Structure formats: C-alpha cells, structure tokens
Tab-separated table of C-alpha atoms in Angstrom:
chain	number	residue	atom	x	y	z
E	1	UNK	CA	-9.656	-31.178	19.857
E	2	UNK	CA	-10.266	-34.827	20.605
E	3	UNK	CA	-13.725	-36.285	20.326
E	4	UNK	CA	-16.077	-35.365	23.150
E	5	UNK	CA	-17.382	-38.236	25.257
E	6	UNK	CA	-21.046	-38.089	26.253
E	7	UNK	CA	-21.863	-39.414	29.714
E	8	UNK	CA	-25.090	-39.524	31.703
E	9	UNK	CA	-25.693	-39.478	35.441
E	10	UNK	CA	-25.938	-41.341	37.745
E	11	UNK	CA	-22.488	-42.701	36.923
E	12	UNK	CA	-21.813	-46.430	36.804
E	13	UNK	CA	-18.465	-47.828	37.955
E	14	UNK	CA	-17.774	-48.724	34.336
E	15	UNK	CA	-18.375	-45.170	33.086
E	16	UNK	CA	-16.030	-43.791	35.733
E	17	UNK	CA	-13.362	-46.368	34.922
E	18	UNK	CA	-13.459	-45.546	31.208
E	19	UNK	CA	-12.873	-41.814	31.709
E	20	UNK	CA	-9.189	-40.985	31.285
E	21	UNK	CA	-7.211	-37.882	32.236
E	22	UNK	CA	-7.411	-35.354	29.390
E	23	UNK	CA	-10.743	-36.590	28.028
E	24	UNK	CA	-13.229	-33.935	26.984
E	25	UNK	CA	-16.703	-34.784	28.285
E	26	UNK	CA	-20.316	-33.632	27.867
E	27	UNK	CA	-22.485	-34.474	30.892
E	28	UNK	CA	-26.247	-34.951	30.776
E	29	UNK	CA	-28.542	-35.717	33.704
E	30	UNK	CA	-28.758	-34.605	37.324
E	31	UNK	CA	-25.776	-33.071	39.122
E	32	UNK	CA	-25.745	-31.523	42.594
E	33	UNK	CA	-24.392	-28.093	43.487
E	34	UNK	CA	-22.479	-27.897	46.775
E	35	UNK	CA	-19.593	-25.741	47.921
E	36	UNK	CA	-17.689	-24.659	51.040
E	37	UNK	CA	-20.343	-24.028	53.665
E	38	UNK	CA	-22.494	-26.966	52.527
E	39	UNK	CA	-19.513	-29.318	52.687
E	40	UNK	CA	-18.623	-28.108	56.165
E	41	UNK	CA	-22.193	-28.716	57.314
E	42	UNK	CA	-22.348	-32.173	55.698
E	43	UNK	CA	-19.174	-33.308	57.438
E	44	UNK	CA	-20.503	-31.950	60.747
E	45	UNK	CA	-23.663	-34.024	60.177
E	46	UNK	CA	-21.568	-37.139	59.538
E	47	UNK	CA	-19.576	-36.412	62.706
E	48	UNK	CA	-22.848	-36.449	64.658
E	49	UNK	CA	-23.687	-39.814	63.115
E	50	UNK	CA	-26.432	-38.398	60.894
E	51	UNK	CA	-27.029	-39.138	57.202
E	52	UNK	CA	-26.218	-36.695	54.419
E	53	UNK	CA	-29.236	-34.593	53.342
E	54	UNK	CA	-28.937	-36.090	49.832
E	55	UNK	CA	-28.097	-39.655	48.797
E	56	UNK	CA	-24.979	-39.123	46.667
E	57	UNK	CA	-24.585	-42.758	45.609
E	58	UNK	CA	-23.436	-42.700	41.971
E	59	UNK	CA	-23.940	-38.928	41.767
E	60	UNK	CA	-21.777	-35.983	40.723
E	61	UNK	CA	-21.246	-32.795	42.707
E	62	UNK	CA	-20.491	-29.463	41.039
E	63	UNK	CA	-18.607	-26.887	43.120
E	64	UNK	CA	-20.563	-23.762	42.207
E	65	UNK	CA	-22.059	-20.666	43.788
E	66	UNK	CA	-24.231	-19.222	41.018
E	67	UNK	CA	-25.152	-15.605	40.586
E	68	UNK	CA	-28.870	-14.860	41.115
E	69	UNK	CA	-31.226	-15.983	38.332
E	70	UNK	CA	-32.843	-13.292	36.238
E	71	UNK	CA	-36.652	-13.557	36.051
E	72	UNK	CA	-37.695	-16.439	33.780
E	73	UNK	CA	-34.322	-18.205	33.901
E	74	UNK	CA	-33.535	-21.305	36.018
E	75	UNK	CA	-30.123	-20.064	37.179
E	76	UNK	CA	-27.732	-17.151	36.888
E	77	UNK	CA	-24.151	-17.444	35.698
E	78	UNK	CA	-22.689	-20.651	37.075
E	79	UNK	CA	-19.002	-21.376	36.539
E	80	UNK	CA	-16.878	-23.630	38.750
E	81	UNK	CA	-15.303	-22.443	41.979
E	82	UNK	CA	-11.885	-23.472	43.339
E	83	UNK	CA	-12.061	-27.160	44.292
E	84	UNK	CA	-9.121	-27.067	46.685
E	85	UNK	CA	-11.302	-25.397	49.305
E	86	UNK	CA	-13.348	-28.622	49.454
E	87	UNK	CA	-10.291	-30.868	49.901
E	88	UNK	CA	-10.608	-31.043	53.680
E	89	UNK	CA	-14.156	-32.438	53.352
E	90	UNK	CA	-14.169	-34.368	50.056
E	91	UNK	CA	-12.817	-37.777	51.208
E	92	UNK	CA	-15.654	-38.074	53.762
E	93	UNK	CA	-18.232	-37.435	51.037
E	94	UNK	CA	-16.554	-39.822	48.578
E	95	UNK	CA	-16.820	-42.554	51.215
E	96	UNK	CA	-20.607	-42.040	50.998
E	97	UNK	CA	-20.717	-43.102	47.350
E	98	UNK	CA	-20.176	-39.914	45.355
E	99	UNK	CA	-18.696	-40.842	41.967
E	100	UNK	CA	-17.740	-37.523	40.381
E	101	UNK	CA	-16.611	-34.030	41.334
E	102	UNK	CA	-16.629	-31.003	39.025
E	103	UNK	CA	-14.729	-27.810	39.836
E	104	UNK	CA	-11.521	-26.081	38.895
E	105	UNK	CA	-7.925	-26.335	40.062
E	106	UNK	CA	-5.660	-28.784	41.819
E	107	UNK	CA	-6.617	-31.399	44.452
E	108	UNK	CA	-4.698	-32.598	47.490
E	109	UNK	CA	-2.955	-35.964	47.635
E	110	UNK	CA	-5.492	-37.112	50.238
E	111	UNK	CA	-8.360	-36.433	47.809
E	112	UNK	CA	-6.582	-38.302	44.991
E	113	UNK	CA	-5.976	-41.304	47.275
E	114	UNK	CA	-9.653	-41.319	48.242
E	115	UNK	CA	-10.619	-41.086	44.544
E	116	UNK	CA	-8.499	-44.165	43.763
E	117	UNK	CA	-9.938	-46.053	46.726
E	118	UNK	CA	-13.561	-45.175	45.926
E	119	UNK	CA	-13.378	-45.181	42.109
E	120	UNK	CA	-14.111	-41.483	41.578
E	121	UNK	CA	-13.381	-39.084	38.718
E	122	UNK	CA	-12.518	-35.360	39.016
E	123	UNK	CA	-13.497	-33.108	36.155
E	124	UNK	CA	-12.853	-29.436	35.595
E	125	UNK	CA	-15.057	-26.916	33.841
E	126	UNK	CA	-13.584	-23.752	32.351
E	127	UNK	CA	-13.202	-21.243	35.180
E	128	UNK	CA	-15.051	-18.027	34.460
E	129	UNK	CA	-17.047	-19.451	31.541
E	130	UNK	CA	-20.117	-18.996	33.713
E	131	UNK	CA	-22.534	-17.531	31.167
E	132	UNK	CA	-21.659	-20.252	28.655
E	133	UNK	CA	-21.997	-23.077	31.192
E	134	UNK	CA	-25.290	-21.750	32.587
E	135	UNK	CA	-26.890	-22.350	29.169
E	136	UNK	CA	-26.448	-26.111	29.734
E	137	UNK	CA	-28.262	-25.963	33.094
E	138	UNK	CA	-31.984	-26.456	32.482
E	139	UNK	CA	-33.288	-26.662	36.050
E	140	UNK	CA	-32.048	-25.622	39.491
E	141	UNK	CA	-33.824	-26.551	42.696
E	142	UNK	CA	-32.506	-26.076	46.224
E	143	UNK	CA	-32.805	-29.383	48.112
E	144	UNK	CA	-30.949	-28.718	51.378
E	145	UNK	CA	-29.426	-25.946	53.492
E	146	UNK	CA	-31.494	-23.241	51.780
E	147	UNK	CA	-30.352	-20.722	54.367
E	148	UNK	CA	-26.892	-20.788	52.773
E	149	UNK	CA	-28.095	-18.826	49.742
E	150	UNK	CA	-25.723	-19.348	46.788
E	151	UNK	CA	-23.947	-21.998	48.876
E	152	UNK	CA	-27.061	-24.203	49.350
E	153	UNK	CA	-27.185	-27.771	48.007
E	154	UNK	CA	-29.181	-27.777	44.775
E	155	UNK	CA	-30.318	-30.386	42.265
E	156	UNK	CA	-29.537	-29.318	38.712
E	157	UNK	CA	-30.603	-30.843	35.417
E	158	UNK	CA	-27.938	-30.415	32.764
E	159	UNK	CA	-27.679	-31.181	29.064
E	160	UNK	CA	-24.235	-31.422	27.449
E	161	UNK	CA	-22.440	-29.713	30.335
E	162	UNK	CA	-18.804	-29.339	29.121
E	163	UNK	CA	-15.925	-30.571	31.310
E	164	UNK	CA	-12.451	-32.082	31.063
E	165	UNK	CA	-11.157	-35.046	33.064
E	166	UNK	CA	-8.345	-33.575	35.180
E	167	UNK	CA	-7.724	-36.565	37.468
E	168	UNK	CA	-9.055	-40.010	36.623
E	169	UNK	CA	-10.004	-42.858	38.955
E	170	UNK	CA	-6.513	-44.341	38.654
E	171	UNK	CA	-4.984	-41.084	39.863
E	172	UNK	CA	-3.573	-39.958	36.502
E	173	UNK	CA	-3.304	-36.179	36.691
E	174	UNK	CA	-3.744	-34.192	33.493
E	175	UNK	CA	-2.558	-30.959	35.111
E	176	UNK	CA	0.868	-32.578	35.495
E	177	UNK	CA	0.855	-34.247	32.104
E	178	UNK	CA	-0.458	-31.262	30.143
E	179	UNK	CA	1.898	-28.733	31.711
E	180	UNK	CA	4.927	-30.972	31.236
E	181	UNK	CA	4.439	-30.961	27.467
E	182	UNK	CA	4.681	-27.179	27.217
E	183	UNK	CA	7.193	-26.375	29.958
E	184	UNK	CA	10.368	-24.766	28.569
E	185	UNK	CA	13.231	-24.783	31.024
L	1	UNK	CA	-15.685	24.914	43.054
L	2	UNK	CA	-18.009	22.581	41.147
L	3	UNK	CA	-20.800	20.741	42.962
L	4	UNK	CA	-21.560	17.076	42.318
L	5	UNK	CA	-24.546	15.394	43.960
L	6	UNK	CA	-23.878	12.237	45.985
L	7	UNK	CA	-26.878	10.641	44.272
L	8	UNK	CA	-25.150	11.140	40.903
L	9	UNK	CA	-22.150	9.171	42.197
L	10	UNK	CA	-24.440	6.400	43.477
L	11	UNK	CA	-26.192	6.055	40.098
L	12	UNK	CA	-22.867	6.053	38.241
L	13	UNK	CA	-21.325	3.390	40.499
L	14	UNK	CA	-24.419	1.179	40.169
L	15	UNK	CA	-24.087	1.291	36.386
L	16	UNK	CA	-20.339	0.602	36.559
L	17	UNK	CA	-20.927	-2.507	38.688
L	18	UNK	CA	-23.285	-3.914	36.087
L	19	UNK	CA	-21.268	-2.854	33.042
L	20	UNK	CA	-17.981	-4.202	34.422
L	21	UNK	CA	-19.526	-7.605	35.109
L	22	UNK	CA	-21.487	-7.945	31.844
L	23	UNK	CA	-19.200	-6.386	29.236
L	24	UNK	CA	-15.574	-7.398	28.881
L	25	UNK	CA	-13.518	-4.389	27.796
L	26	UNK	CA	-12.167	-4.366	24.260
L	27	UNK	CA	-8.461	-4.518	25.166
L	28	UNK	CA	-8.942	-7.706	27.203
L	29	UNK	CA	-11.191	-9.242	24.541
L	30	UNK	CA	-8.598	-8.497	21.850
L	31	UNK	CA	-5.836	-10.004	23.992
L	32	UNK	CA	-7.890	-13.210	24.293
L	33	UNK	CA	-8.428	-13.392	20.534
L	34	UNK	CA	-4.705	-12.797	19.941
L	35	UNK	CA	-3.812	-15.353	22.644
L	36	UNK	CA	-5.830	-18.049	20.941
L	37	UNK	CA	-3.852	-17.677	17.714
L	38	UNK	CA	-0.581	-18.149	19.655
L	39	UNK	CA	-1.756	-21.111	21.721
L	40	UNK	CA	-0.262	-24.409	20.550
L	41	UNK	CA	-2.210	-26.794	22.782
L	42	UNK	CA	-5.416	-28.024	21.073
L	43	UNK	CA	-7.139	-28.266	24.455
L	44	UNK	CA	-5.832	-24.783	25.275
L	45	UNK	CA	-7.329	-23.393	22.066
L	46	UNK	CA	-10.652	-25.051	22.919
L	47	UNK	CA	-10.556	-23.324	26.319
L	48	UNK	CA	-9.779	-19.987	24.641
L	49	UNK	CA	-12.814	-20.582	22.407
L	50	UNK	CA	-15.018	-21.189	25.448
L	51	UNK	CA	-13.733	-18.059	27.186
L	52	UNK	CA	-14.286	-15.855	24.120
L	53	UNK	CA	-17.727	-17.361	23.493
L	54	UNK	CA	-18.548	-16.792	27.152
L	55	UNK	CA	-17.718	-13.076	26.846
L	56	UNK	CA	-19.906	-12.896	23.725
L	57	UNK	CA	-22.857	-14.547	25.509
L	58	UNK	CA	-22.490	-12.326	28.570
L	59	UNK	CA	-22.521	-9.216	26.362
L	60	UNK	CA	-25.398	-10.348	24.130
L	61	UNK	CA	-27.613	-11.560	26.972
L	62	UNK	CA	-26.596	-8.933	29.553
L	63	UNK	CA	-25.493	-11.340	32.290
L	64	UNK	CA	-22.378	-11.734	34.434
L	65	UNK	CA	-19.474	-13.320	32.537
L	66	UNK	CA	-18.415	-15.039	35.793
L	67	UNK	CA	-20.573	-16.123	38.727
L	68	UNK	CA	-17.963	-14.630	41.058
L	69	UNK	CA	-18.853	-10.997	40.545
L	70	UNK	CA	-16.240	-10.144	43.115
L	71	UNK	CA	-15.689	-7.547	45.736
L	72	UNK	CA	-16.089	-4.107	44.153
L	73	UNK	CA	-12.676	-2.426	44.097
L	74	UNK	CA	-13.035	1.291	43.390
L	75	UNK	CA	-10.360	3.747	42.290
L	76	UNK	CA	-11.407	7.379	42.610
L	77	UNK	CA	-9.541	10.370	41.236
L	78	UNK	CA	-11.141	13.194	43.167
L	79	UNK	CA	-10.639	16.646	41.687
L	80	UNK	CA	-9.709	19.079	44.446
L	81	UNK	CA	-12.150	21.646	43.033
L	82	UNK	CA	-15.106	19.234	43.151
L	83	UNK	CA	-17.490	19.424	46.089
L	84	UNK	CA	-19.787	16.522	46.912
L	85	UNK	CA	-23.228	17.518	48.170
L	86	UNK	CA	-25.882	15.354	49.818
L	87	UNK	CA	-23.691	12.732	51.500
L	88	UNK	CA	-20.155	11.423	51.820
L	89	UNK	CA	-18.183	10.014	48.911
L	90	UNK	CA	-17.815	6.672	50.665
L	91	UNK	CA	-21.519	6.339	51.475
L	92	UNK	CA	-22.466	7.329	47.921
L	93	UNK	CA	-20.140	4.685	46.459
L	94	UNK	CA	-21.379	1.936	48.783
L	95	UNK	CA	-24.992	2.815	47.997
L	96	UNK	CA	-24.100	2.480	44.309
L	97	UNK	CA	-22.472	-0.920	44.836
L	98	UNK	CA	-25.527	-2.151	46.756
L	99	UNK	CA	-27.875	-0.912	44.011
L	100	UNK	CA	-25.793	-2.248	41.110
L	101	UNK	CA	-25.257	-5.693	42.624
L	102	UNK	CA	-28.962	-6.006	43.420
L	103	UNK	CA	-30.435	-4.551	40.217
L	104	UNK	CA	-27.922	-6.399	38.031
L	105	UNK	CA	-28.504	-9.877	39.534
L	106	UNK	CA	-24.845	-9.966	40.568
L	107	UNK	CA	-23.705	-12.386	43.267
L	108	UNK	CA	-23.202	-10.820	46.682
L	109	UNK	CA	-19.915	-12.177	47.956
L	110	UNK	CA	-19.056	-9.874	50.867
L	111	UNK	CA	-19.010	-11.193	54.444
L	112	UNK	CA	-19.260	-8.695	57.290
L	113	UNK	CA	-16.402	-10.063	59.354
L	114	UNK	CA	-13.545	-12.254	58.149
L	115	UNK	CA	-12.841	-14.719	60.955
L	116	UNK	CA	-15.473	-15.456	63.580
L	117	UNK	CA	-18.835	-14.853	61.899
L	118	UNK	CA	-18.626	-14.826	58.123
L	119	UNK	CA	-22.167	-13.565	57.553
L	120	UNK	CA	-22.999	-12.270	54.077
L	121	UNK	CA	-23.801	-8.553	54.135
L	122	UNK	CA	-26.466	-9.170	51.494
L	123	UNK	CA	-25.602	-6.292	49.171
L	124	UNK	CA	-21.887	-6.774	48.425
L	125	UNK	CA	-20.827	-3.813	50.543
L	126	UNK	CA	-18.514	-2.537	51.791
L	127	UNK	CA	-16.532	-1.816	48.648
L	128	UNK	CA	-12.747	-1.493	48.722
L	129	UNK	CA	-12.239	2.211	48.022
L	130	UNK	CA	-9.021	4.003	47.036
L	131	UNK	CA	-9.139	7.794	46.673
L	132	UNK	CA	-6.456	9.980	45.100
L	133	UNK	CA	-6.659	13.748	45.112
L	134	UNK	CA	-5.956	15.291	41.695
L	135	UNK	CA	-6.143	18.800	40.173
L	136	UNK	CA	-9.397	19.890	38.507
L	137	UNK	CA	-13.100	19.721	39.291
L	138	UNK	CA	-14.009	16.263	37.944
L	139	UNK	CA	-14.372	12.894	39.629
L	140	UNK	CA	-13.106	9.819	37.787
L	141	UNK	CA	-14.344	6.486	39.125
L	142	UNK	CA	-13.050	3.064	38.031
L	143	UNK	CA	-14.835	-0.031	39.345
L	144	UNK	CA	-12.959	-3.332	39.079
L	145	UNK	CA	-14.831	-6.401	40.419
L	146	UNK	CA	-12.238	-8.755	41.948
L	147	UNK	CA	-13.010	-12.438	42.282
L	148	UNK	CA	-11.394	-14.526	44.995
L	149	UNK	CA	-9.983	-17.332	42.842
L	150	UNK	CA	-7.280	-15.062	41.481
L	151	UNK	CA	-7.027	-12.691	44.461
L	152	UNK	CA	-6.273	-15.608	46.787
L	153	UNK	CA	-3.183	-16.540	44.779
L	154	UNK	CA	-1.677	-13.053	44.901
L	155	UNK	CA	1.406	-12.369	47.027
L	156	UNK	CA	3.708	-9.723	48.427
L	157	UNK	CA	7.349	-9.940	49.428
L	158	UNK	CA	9.758	-7.464	50.931
L	159	UNK	CA	12.906	-8.056	48.901
L	160	UNK	CA	16.194	-6.314	49.690
L	161	UNK	CA	17.925	-4.020	47.182
L	162	UNK	CA	20.635	-6.653	46.533
L	163	UNK	CA	17.930	-9.010	45.186
L	164	UNK	CA	17.554	-6.631	42.225
L	165	UNK	CA	15.920	-7.477	38.905
L	166	UNK	CA	16.751	-11.170	39.238
L	167	UNK	CA	15.035	-11.296	42.636
L	168	UNK	CA	11.936	-9.608	41.268
L	169	UNK	CA	11.745	-12.032	38.344
L	170	UNK	CA	12.198	-15.042	40.626
L	171	UNK	CA	9.460	-13.918	43.021
L	172	UNK	CA	6.953	-13.083	40.264
L	173	UNK	CA	7.452	-16.404	38.454
L	174	UNK	CA	7.322	-18.382	41.729
L	175	UNK	CA	4.030	-16.689	42.586
L	176	UNK	CA	2.545	-17.635	39.196
L	177	UNK	CA	3.803	-21.228	39.453
L	178	UNK	CA	2.350	-21.538	42.936
L	179	UNK	CA	-0.976	-20.170	41.645
L	180	UNK	CA	-1.059	-22.735	38.836
L	181	UNK	CA	-4.553	-23.467	37.603
L	182	UNK	CA	-6.453	-21.784	40.443
L	183	UNK	CA	-6.631	-18.149	39.246
L	184	UNK	CA	-8.248	-19.189	35.920
L	185	UNK	CA	-5.420	-18.696	33.418
L	186	UNK	CA	-4.726	-17.158	30.947
L	187	UNK	CA	-4.161	-14.555	33.628
L	188	UNK	CA	-3.263	-10.884	33.710
L	189	UNK	CA	-0.437	-10.098	36.138
L	190	UNK	CA	-0.261	-6.794	37.995
L	191	UNK	CA	3.100	-6.055	39.622
L	192	UNK	CA	3.773	-3.223	42.068
L	193	UNK	CA	7.421	-2.424	42.779
L	194	UNK	CA	8.677	0.099	45.332
L	195	UNK	CA	7.070	2.397	47.882
L	196	UNK	CA	6.214	0.625	51.131
L	197	UNK	CA	4.438	-2.669	51.767
L	198	UNK	CA	0.904	-1.321	51.295
L	199	UNK	CA	1.920	1.000	48.451
L	200	UNK	CA	3.333	-1.918	46.454
L	201	UNK	CA	0.087	-3.879	46.890
L	202	UNK	CA	-1.935	-0.853	45.785
L	203	UNK	CA	0.269	-0.388	42.707
L	204	UNK	CA	-0.096	-4.059	41.758
L	205	UNK	CA	-3.883	-3.756	41.894
L	206	UNK	CA	-3.827	-0.508	39.943
L	207	UNK	CA	-1.588	-2.068	37.286
L	208	UNK	CA	-4.453	-4.444	36.453
L	209	UNK	CA	-6.663	-1.660	35.119
L	210	UNK	CA	-4.092	-0.338	32.663
L	211	UNK	CA	-4.951	-1.298	29.027
L	212	UNK	CA	-3.250	-4.601	28.214
L	213	UNK	CA	-1.586	-3.392	25.025
L	214	UNK	CA	-0.010	-0.390	26.774
L	215	UNK	CA	3.532	-0.864	28.137
L	216	UNK	CA	5.075	1.056	31.030
L	217	UNK	CA	6.353	4.461	29.913
L	218	UNK	CA	9.745	3.811	31.496
L	219	UNK	CA	11.739	1.710	28.973
L	220	UNK	CA	13.423	-0.450	31.631
L	221	UNK	CA	10.084	-1.384	33.201
L	222	UNK	CA	8.535	-1.923	29.758
L	223	UNK	CA	11.386	-4.335	28.969
L	224	UNK	CA	10.874	-6.114	32.301
L	225	UNK	CA	7.155	-6.502	31.529
L	226	UNK	CA	8.066	-8.281	28.293
L	227	UNK	CA	10.687	-10.481	29.952
L	228	UNK	CA	8.326	-11.493	32.756
L	229	UNK	CA	5.577	-12.362	30.262
L	230	UNK	CA	8.004	-14.584	28.388
L	231	UNK	CA	9.158	-16.333	31.574
L	232	UNK	CA	5.571	-16.883	32.735
L	233	UNK	CA	4.600	-18.318	29.368
L	234	UNK	CA	7.487	-20.786	29.585
L	235	UNK	CA	6.001	-22.410	32.687
L	236	UNK	CA	3.671	-24.504	30.535
L	237	UNK	CA	0.737	-23.879	32.899
L	238	UNK	CA	-1.421	-22.779	29.960
L	239	UNK	CA	-5.162	-22.036	29.761
L	240	UNK	CA	-6.882	-23.332	32.933
L	241	UNK	CA	-3.602	-24.959	33.964
L	242	UNK	CA	-4.145	-27.886	31.597
L	243	UNK	CA	-0.956	-27.139	29.670
L	244	UNK	CA	-0.105	-24.666	26.942
L	245	UNK	CA	1.951	-21.717	25.810
L	246	UNK	CA	-0.310	-18.902	26.964
L	247	UNK	CA	-0.397	-18.724	30.747
L	248	UNK	CA	-0.623	-14.915	30.877
L	249	UNK	CA	-2.048	-12.341	28.477
L	250	UNK	CA	0.022	-9.460	29.854
L	251	UNK	CA	2.230	-8.299	32.721
L	252	UNK	CA	1.644	-4.707	33.811
L	253	UNK	CA	4.127	-3.128	36.223
L	254	UNK	CA	3.647	0.068	38.234
L	255	UNK	CA	6.510	1.464	40.327
L	256	UNK	CA	7.123	4.141	42.944
L	257	UNK	CA	10.179	5.597	44.727
L	258	UNK	CA	11.180	3.654	47.808
L	259	UNK	CA	13.422	3.606	50.905
L	260	UNK	CA	17.196	3.126	50.475
L	261	UNK	CA	16.923	-0.215	52.273
L	262	UNK	CA	13.704	-1.516	50.657
L	263	UNK	CA	12.510	-3.358	47.555
L	264	UNK	CA	8.840	-4.255	48.082
L	265	UNK	CA	7.252	-6.343	45.315
L	266	UNK	CA	3.562	-7.202	45.093
L	267	UNK	CA	1.986	-9.538	42.553
L	268	UNK	CA	-1.762	-9.217	42.049
L	269	UNK	CA	-3.147	-11.906	39.781
L	270	UNK	CA	-6.307	-11.473	37.742
L	271	UNK	CA	-8.199	-14.130	35.812
L	272	UNK	CA	-8.725	-13.942	32.043
L	273	UNK	CA	-11.717	-11.689	32.652
L	274	UNK	CA	-9.868	-8.604	33.815
L	275	UNK	CA	-13.021	-6.630	34.444
L	276	UNK	CA	-13.265	-2.901	34.898
L	277	UNK	CA	-15.427	0.029	33.867
L	278	UNK	CA	-14.949	3.753	34.360
L	279	UNK	CA	-16.832	7.013	34.341
L	280	UNK	CA	-15.890	10.697	34.617
L	281	UNK	CA	-18.355	12.977	36.409
C-alpha cells in the first residue's frame, strides 16, 4: 500500500493537479452529498437560468444515499453509489466550479473530457464499505431539496475519508491501468 | 394440518431484514478472508481489508453493512400441510419487510411505479416474493436484500443448443466484463441455465443464496463453476475494478430441464456482501 495523501477541502487547483490516478487519499473538510434526483433537479434549474442551490466552487460532491441515522448518530451507513448514473448531468455541474467527485465505477468519455477542461479529479470510495466510511462522517446537514429524502443535497463534515484517485485531472484512468496489469489472456 | 399465525411470519421477516443487512453470513465472510490471501494487487488487498473491516463494524455496531439495503427478495418454501391463519402469506411478508426496514434504520429504496412517477413507497414494500410448495408442515423463509449496483449489471440471454458450454462461458464472462467495477467486486456470480426465460432468471437469483463453499452436486456443473471462476478471475478487473486477481469469490450454477430448442442462461451478479438470512417456522 502506497502512502496515503491527506487533502483538505475546498480544493485548490494545485491540490487537484497533484493528485494522480492510483493515489490513495484521506479527505478532511466539507463535502456535499448529491445523487440522481438532486442532479436532475440542479440541471433543470440551470436550464431555467437559475443558480445552483449550493455554490460548488472548489468543492467536492459525494454520490451517496445514506441509510437513516440511528438516534444519536449524524448519519447512517454511507457508501458510494454508482457514479455513471450522474454522467448525463456531471459536465454541467463541473462547469459551475466543482473540483472533485467521489463515487464508484466508470465514467463516460464526456465526463472525462469535462474533467480535463475544468481541472477536476474523480475519486472512488470502496463500494459497500458503508459502515466503515460512515465513521469518518462527523456531521450531516440537509441544505437543499429536503423533499428528496436520502437523495437530498447535504453538507457533510468528514475527517480522513478514504478514497482512491480513479481518474485524474489529466484524464489518466486507473481502472484501465490497474486492470491491464492483472489481465491474463 | 399445522396452523401458523400470519403475525408470526411478519415478526420473522422483520428480523430477517435486519439480520441480513447487519450480519454478513459466515461463508461469505470466510470467502473474503480467503480472497485477501490470494489477491496479488496491494491496492486490492487494501480494499479487501476495508470490506472485511466494514463487515466487522456492521456486526459490532448493529448497522447496515451497505447503505443500499436493497429490495427484499424472499424465497419461501411453503409446506403443503401448513395453514396460515390471520392474513395472507404475501401481506404478512410485506408487513414484515415494512417493519424490519423501519425498525432497523434500513434505507427504503422501493419506488411505487418504475417509469412515470418513481415515488418512494416509504417502507421498502412491495417485496419480491417467490413461493415453492414443498412436502411437510413447516415454512422456510430466506430474505436476500438485493442492491441495485449489482442487480443492474445482471443479464439474460436465450442461447441455442449449438452454443453449448462454450457459448455459456462466453456469455457469462462478457456479462462480468461489461459489469466491470460497477457491481462492487469481488462479486458472487449466480448462473441459471435451462428452463424458460423466467425460470433461468429465478435460478440465477436462487444460486446466490447457496453457501459459497458448496459446489453443484452434478459433477459437470461443479466443474463448470470452477472453470468460470478461473476465467472471471483472469479478467484482471479485481477488487472494486481497480485491478487484481480476485474479481469473483464464487460462481454458483443452478440448472433445470429445458425445451429441445432452448438454452436460456441468466447471470445474476451480487456484490461482495452477498446478504441473506433464513428462518424455519
């Protein structure tokens, strides 16, 4: 296991640039939860010429729909959901200044092109490791679209949230690189 | 005739929903521990560590191991000498799912209608219920929460008899390669071969609840399970798709007689947390 890189949010252009595909990262600071329905609604707002409900400049979004919190806990289990379902919306949000996305799974070519253009990094968290990851989430507060329940936009405070750089801001893709090493044909 | 109260079924299903989501069964846990020792990728081993630690935390703290607590898939073996009193089997099961998902702080992921108005039903019902009639006066219920990440990458194909074993292998491996990182590998692969279209899909789902260390009783299918596992683990997909030797923990095949002209094959993919819990009433 390579050394883990500690980063804090909001992300600077320099931080994003220094993250390379395959890096193991621990994130501390504020990240925003948003998934399918919230993304759809945000893009509809942009289509109407409105602003996003949250200023994402320099921020990171985590694709997550947590399970309900037990009494006394800030959040329930909170692992990443499949990022590909956000692909249709992501480039529009990246154009608004978002600097990082956290989820799981592959991204479309259009998303990767937008990442290169806007200087954005895509990280993946371990799918299903939801109880483990939730221990790094110290606060969870819904900030927009509360009617969407587990799909609402929420502000989360995290300490040492574990993730791996899957696609860096230059478009290097660790899914391709990692799988190639172990493929036996 | 033995009488079983509907309320008893409801209580049992509620407990199964919670248990299946909090406590990873021993066979799957052991397969993860064994998988880690075989994984050559350092990053892959780190991911195995996270997955195993996650199961430990979920068990110790009584919380869902994954936030996607799934649709509740229920397999019932209904003894023909058992009589249910105080309500229908289906209503009793759905009441149990609603209670378990609410009491257990499990995420409700069911929408009432798939296409035009995807409104959450609020209690994770309706469950997906499969009932088989069996001899005896007991009711066996297995609850297997099924998350969408892996379910969405599952596939079915109507092969022709001439496609044979090679055709089955090609389709299964193609399905896994197409799924890639999305179903949260290391995965468990359920394969249903034979019957009709819907029977094959049912068999593939049912194959997922068979203990991972147990091979098919038919030697040819047991051999095919081993060969498919080897082929899948040569893809290099690895834990979470980030590269490695262990893409799947096991391949379980179930088969059924079929039509002279047919060779249906269904592949149902499950994530590393192949969750299920059972009870006999």
